[in-house]
Amino acid sequence: MRISIIGAGRVAHHLAHALSAQHQIIQIYSRSADRASILAAKIGASTAASISSLDASIDLLIIAVSDSSIADVIREVHPHLPQTLIIHTSGSTDLAQLTQVHQRAGVFYPLQTFSLEREVDWSNTPIFIEAVQAQDLNGLTRLAEQLSQRVYQYDSAQRLSLHLAAVYACNFANYCYDMAKQLVDAKQVDFQLLYPLILETAQKATQSDPKMMQTGPAMRSDQNIIEMHTTMLQQAQCNDLKEVYALMSEQILKRHQST
């Protein structure tokens, strides 16, 4: 396939590298010309000076920009590529954001956390696809299967539920690691001592029902330990961490009161 990409951020970076192994990436366009040039150079593509200068002969255009920019981008792109299959990569943006303007539209959402510093294991990354036309859905399925062993045809509502769940499982969980590191750093304790615990917790969550794997003072309703921890956080003037601790302890307690 002949593919162009709008965007030069983390998702665009990883998708461009992965797809360039079997397909021809024609152009990269980004509002940040420097980032577009860097990405294009790495995968042997050219940069587009503007959306109006995108090559109209491509088979697929991938919009890999922030969710808030997708609607504006499709409105600008459509007049120049009215017959081209155009997809976005968002987990939370409804397909209707594209179809309100452009009928030959789809979604290609990889459920993964992307960082420029780390490679992605595409073979185990779930990819969720959606398209208006059956032939485009089949094409996106084949494209996704070239990257991943886990390809699913989910609609926008299902994809949104996954995106929200991912915020809890990834973004919020990572912030908990950040809070844990703040606490041990304050006492000059090595954060790496928590690595085995972090890895074991994640492994249990992927092998069993997380509810059944819950441990800790809130689950046991151990008020003595909870009060001790709260006092420590208060004395350390960690008010933000104390609020999170209180809220999460309360919710864990509620969750397990009936079990």
mmCIF file of C-alpha atoms in Angstrom, residues 41-217:
data_model
loop_
_atom_site.group_PDB
_atom_site.id
_atom_site.type_symbol
_atom_site.label_atom_id
_atom_site.label_comp_id
_atom_site.label_asym_id
_atom_site.label_seq_id
_atom_site.Cartn_x
_atom_site.Cartn_y
_atom_site.Cartn_z
ATOM 1 C CA ALA A 41 14.086 10.863 6.853
ATOM 2 C CA LYS A 42 14.124 7.814 9.117
ATOM 3 C CA ILE A 43 11.661 5.848 6.974
ATOM 4 C CA GLY A 44 12.575 7.096 3.503
ATOM 5 C CA ALA A 45 9.486 9.239 3.003
ATOM 6 C CA SER A 46 9.132 12.844 1.921
ATOM 7 C CA THR A 47 7.525 15.659 3.848
ATOM 8 C CA ALA A 48 4.384 17.442 2.743
ATOM 9 C CA ALA A 49 4.582 21.207 3.002
ATOM 10 C CA SER A 50 0.841 21.423 3.588
ATOM 11 C CA ILE A 51 -2.274 19.279 3.631
ATOM 12 C CA SER A 52 -3.155 20.548 0.164
ATOM 13 C CA SER A 53 0.138 19.135 -1.136
ATOM 14 C CA LEU A 54 -0.583 15.554 -0.038
ATOM 15 C CA ASP A 55 -0.191 13.035 -2.871
ATOM 16 C CA ALA A 56 -3.673 12.176 -4.147
ATOM 17 C CA SER A 57 -2.563 8.786 -5.505
ATOM 18 C CA ILE A 58 -2.088 7.175 -2.072
ATOM 19 C CA ASP A 59 -4.179 4.205 -0.941
ATOM 20 C CA LEU A 60 -4.459 5.212 2.705
ATOM 21 C CA LEU A 61 -4.125 8.335 4.827
ATOM 22 C CA ILE A 62 -3.540 7.897 8.557
ATOM 23 C CA ILE A 63 -4.475 10.748 10.879
ATOM 24 C CA ALA A 64 -2.339 10.314 13.989
ATOM 25 C CA VAL A 65 -2.894 13.575 15.841
ATOM 26 C CA SER A 66 -4.416 14.601 19.160
ATOM 27 C CA ASP A 67 -8.094 13.732 19.590
ATOM 28 C CA SER A 68 -9.064 17.390 19.708
ATOM 29 C CA SER A 69 -7.501 18.009 16.278
ATOM 30 C CA ILE A 70 -9.106 15.145 14.336
ATOM 31 C CA ALA A 71 -12.288 16.992 13.355
ATOM 32 C CA ASP A 72 -10.352 19.987 12.044
ATOM 33 C CA VAL A 73 -7.920 17.789 10.130
ATOM 34 C CA ILE A 74 -10.580 15.750 8.328
ATOM 35 C CA ARG A 75 -12.415 18.914 7.270
ATOM 36 C CA GLU A 76 -9.203 20.260 5.772
ATOM 37 C CA VAL A 77 -8.152 16.972 4.160
ATOM 38 C CA HIS A 78 -11.421 15.871 2.561
ATOM 39 C CA PRO A 79 -11.490 18.337 -0.366
ATOM 40 C CA HIS A 80 -8.015 17.197 -1.451
ATOM 41 C CA LEU A 81 -8.532 13.419 -1.015
ATOM 42 C CA PRO A 82 -12.284 12.871 -1.498
ATOM 43 C CA GLN A 83 -11.969 9.216 -2.607
ATOM 44 C CA THR A 84 -9.098 8.076 -0.369
ATOM 45 C CA LEU A 85 -9.542 5.805 2.641
ATOM 46 C CA ILE A 86 -8.817 8.012 5.656
ATOM 47 C CA ILE A 87 -8.477 6.601 9.165
ATOM 48 C CA HIS A 88 -7.653 7.887 12.628
ATOM 49 C CA THR A 89 -5.781 6.097 15.409
ATOM 50 C CA SER A 90 -7.760 7.314 18.415
ATOM 51 C CA GLY A 91 -9.345 5.111 21.048
ATOM 52 C CA SER A 92 -11.813 7.715 22.261
ATOM 53 C CA THR A 93 -12.886 9.447 19.036
ATOM 54 C CA ASP A 94 -16.052 8.170 17.378
ATOM 55 C CA LEU A 95 -15.846 7.139 13.733
ATOM 56 C CA ALA A 96 -18.615 9.691 13.135
ATOM 57 C CA GLN A 97 -16.023 12.460 13.536
ATOM 58 C CA LEU A 98 -14.746 11.345 10.143
ATOM 59 C CA THR A 99 -17.949 10.169 8.459
ATOM 60 C CA GLN A 100 -19.707 13.491 9.043
ATOM 61 C CA VAL A 101 -17.276 14.858 6.470
ATOM 62 C CA HIS A 102 -15.716 11.902 4.637
ATOM 63 C CA GLN A 103 -17.601 8.682 3.870
ATOM 64 C CA ARG A 104 -14.652 6.417 3.098
ATOM 65 C CA ALA A 105 -13.407 6.384 6.666
ATOM 66 C CA GLY A 106 -12.124 4.025 9.331
ATOM 67 C CA VAL A 107 -10.283 3.539 12.597
ATOM 68 C CA PHE A 108 -6.994 1.779 13.347
ATOM 69 C CA TYR A 109 -6.499 1.910 17.127
ATOM 70 C CA PRO A 110 -3.514 0.156 18.736
ATOM 71 C CA LEU A 111 -4.143 -0.380 22.451
ATOM 72 C CA GLN A 112 -0.666 0.385 23.720
ATOM 73 C CA THR A 113 1.342 3.022 25.546
ATOM 74 C CA PHE A 114 3.856 4.634 23.197
ATOM 75 C CA SER A 115 7.174 6.229 24.114
ATOM 76 C CA LEU A 116 9.857 7.342 21.691
ATOM 77 C CA GLU A 117 12.497 5.761 23.904
ATOM 78 C CA ARG A 118 11.041 2.236 23.782
ATOM 79 C CA GLU A 119 10.294 -0.226 21.012
ATOM 80 C CA VAL A 120 6.785 -1.654 20.671
ATOM 81 C CA ASP A 121 6.012 -5.370 20.595
ATOM 82 C CA TRP A 122 3.504 -5.102 17.776
ATOM 83 C CA SER A 123 2.839 -8.838 17.611
ATOM 84 C CA ASN A 124 1.156 -8.740 21.037
ATOM 85 C CA THR A 125 -0.430 -5.300 20.754
ATOM 86 C CA PRO A 126 -4.227 -5.475 20.273
ATOM 87 C CA ILE A 127 -5.375 -3.470 17.256
ATOM 88 C CA PHE A 128 -9.017 -2.425 16.943
ATOM 89 C CA ILE A 129 -10.395 -1.582 13.530
ATOM 90 C CA GLU A 130 -13.616 -0.114 12.221
ATOM 91 C CA ALA A 131 -14.672 1.069 8.779
ATOM 92 C CA VAL A 132 -17.757 2.205 6.921
ATOM 93 C CA GLN A 133 -17.278 0.090 3.808
ATOM 94 C CA ALA A 134 -16.795 -3.685 3.878
ATOM 95 C CA GLN A 135 -13.888 -3.606 1.422
ATOM 96 C CA ASP A 136 -12.088 -1.054 3.581
ATOM 97 C CA LEU A 137 -12.714 -3.115 6.717
ATOM 98 C CA ASN A 138 -11.161 -6.117 4.987
ATOM 99 C CA GLY A 139 -8.196 -4.034 3.903
ATOM 100 C CA LEU A 140 -7.614 -2.662 7.381
ATOM 101 C CA THR A 141 -7.908 -6.166 8.807
ATOM 102 C CA ARG A 142 -5.152 -7.407 6.493
ATOM 103 C CA LEU A 143 -3.011 -4.386 7.337
ATOM 104 C CA ALA A 144 -3.444 -4.913 11.081
ATOM 105 C CA GLU A 145 -2.729 -8.645 10.814
ATOM 106 C CA GLN A 146 0.631 -7.839 9.245
ATOM 107 C CA LEU A 147 1.567 -6.159 12.525
ATOM 108 C CA SER A 148 -0.304 -8.018 15.239
ATOM 109 C CA GLN A 149 -1.667 -11.439 16.114
ATOM 110 C CA ARG A 150 -4.512 -9.746 18.000
ATOM 111 C CA VAL A 151 -6.848 -7.886 15.639
ATOM 112 C CA TYR A 152 -10.453 -7.077 16.568
ATOM 113 C CA GLN A 153 -13.374 -5.430 14.801
ATOM 114 C CA TYR A 154 -14.868 -3.198 17.512
ATOM 115 C CA ASP A 155 -17.290 -0.319 17.145
ATOM 116 C CA SER A 156 -16.726 3.166 18.556
ATOM 117 C CA ALA A 157 -18.595 2.544 21.832
ATOM 118 C CA GLN A 158 -16.596 -0.608 22.554
ATOM 119 C CA ARG A 159 -13.352 1.159 21.692
ATOM 120 C CA LEU A 160 -14.195 4.048 24.011
ATOM 121 C CA SER A 161 -14.780 1.642 26.907
ATOM 122 C CA LEU A 162 -11.337 0.164 26.288
ATOM 123 C CA HIS A 163 -9.749 3.600 26.142
ATOM 124 C CA LEU A 164 -11.295 4.579 29.478
ATOM 125 C CA ALA A 165 -10.235 1.270 31.023
ATOM 126 C CA ALA A 166 -6.723 1.860 29.698
ATOM 127 C CA VAL A 167 -6.558 5.193 31.532
ATOM 128 C CA TYR A 168 -7.135 3.319 34.793
ATOM 129 C CA ALA A 169 -4.874 0.378 33.953
ATOM 130 C CA CYS A 170 -2.030 2.412 32.495
ATOM 131 C CA ASN A 171 -2.109 6.156 33.165
ATOM 132 C CA PHE A 172 -3.501 6.041 36.695
ATOM 133 C CA ALA A 173 -1.421 2.991 37.589
ATOM 134 C CA ASN A 174 1.718 4.772 36.384
ATOM 135 C CA TYR A 175 0.838 7.804 38.505
ATOM 136 C CA CYS A 176 0.618 5.465 41.491
ATOM 137 C CA TYR A 177 4.177 4.360 40.695
ATOM 138 C CA ASP A 178 5.147 8.032 40.531
ATOM 139 C CA MET A 179 3.605 8.678 43.957
ATOM 140 C CA ALA A 180 5.383 5.634 45.383
ATOM 141 C CA LYS A 181 8.693 6.916 44.039
ATOM 142 C CA GLN A 182 8.094 10.354 45.571
ATOM 143 C CA LEU A 183 7.620 8.724 48.986
ATOM 144 C CA VAL A 184 10.751 6.572 48.934
ATOM 145 C CA ASP A 185 12.869 9.298 47.332
ATOM 146 C CA ALA A 186 12.009 11.569 50.274
ATOM 147 C CA LYS A 187 13.549 9.007 52.642
ATOM 148 C CA GLN A 188 16.446 8.118 50.317
ATOM 149 C CA VAL A 189 15.110 4.601 49.778
ATOM 150 C CA ASP A 190 15.816 2.827 46.483
ATOM 151 C CA PHE A 191 12.662 2.721 44.311
ATOM 152 C CA GLN A 192 14.030 -0.403 42.595
ATOM 153 C CA LEU A 193 13.206 -2.358 45.748
ATOM 154 C CA LEU A 194 9.567 -2.116 44.651
ATOM 155 C CA TYR A 195 10.191 -3.641 41.206
ATOM 156 C CA PRO A 196 9.439 -7.269 42.173
ATOM 157 C CA LEU A 197 6.196 -6.149 43.834
ATOM 158 C CA ILE A 198 5.149 -4.077 40.814
ATOM 159 C CA LEU A 199 5.851 -6.914 38.400
ATOM 160 C CA GLU A 200 4.098 -9.536 40.535
ATOM 161 C CA THR A 201 1.032 -7.311 40.926
ATOM 162 C CA ALA A 202 0.822 -6.759 37.169
ATOM 163 C CA GLN A 203 1.269 -10.461 36.494
ATOM 164 C CA LYS A 204 -1.505 -11.412 38.918
ATOM 165 C CA ALA A 205 -3.838 -8.842 37.338
ATOM 166 C CA THR A 206 -3.306 -10.444 33.922
ATOM 167 C CA GLN A 207 -3.765 -14.010 35.151
ATOM 168 C CA SER A 208 -6.652 -13.677 37.611
ATOM 169 C CA ASP A 209 -9.608 -11.436 38.443
ATOM 170 C CA PRO A 210 -8.061 -8.215 39.862
ATOM 171 C CA LYS A 211 -10.797 -8.026 42.478
ATOM 172 C CA MET A 212 -9.811 -11.425 43.845
ATOM 173 C CA MET A 213 -6.139 -10.405 43.917
ATOM 174 C CA GLN A 214 -6.692 -7.250 46.012
ATOM 175 C CA THR A 215 -4.609 -7.077 49.185
ATOM 176 C CA GLY A 216 -3.625 -4.333 51.627
ATOM 177 C CA PRO A 217 -4.931 -2.504 54.683
#
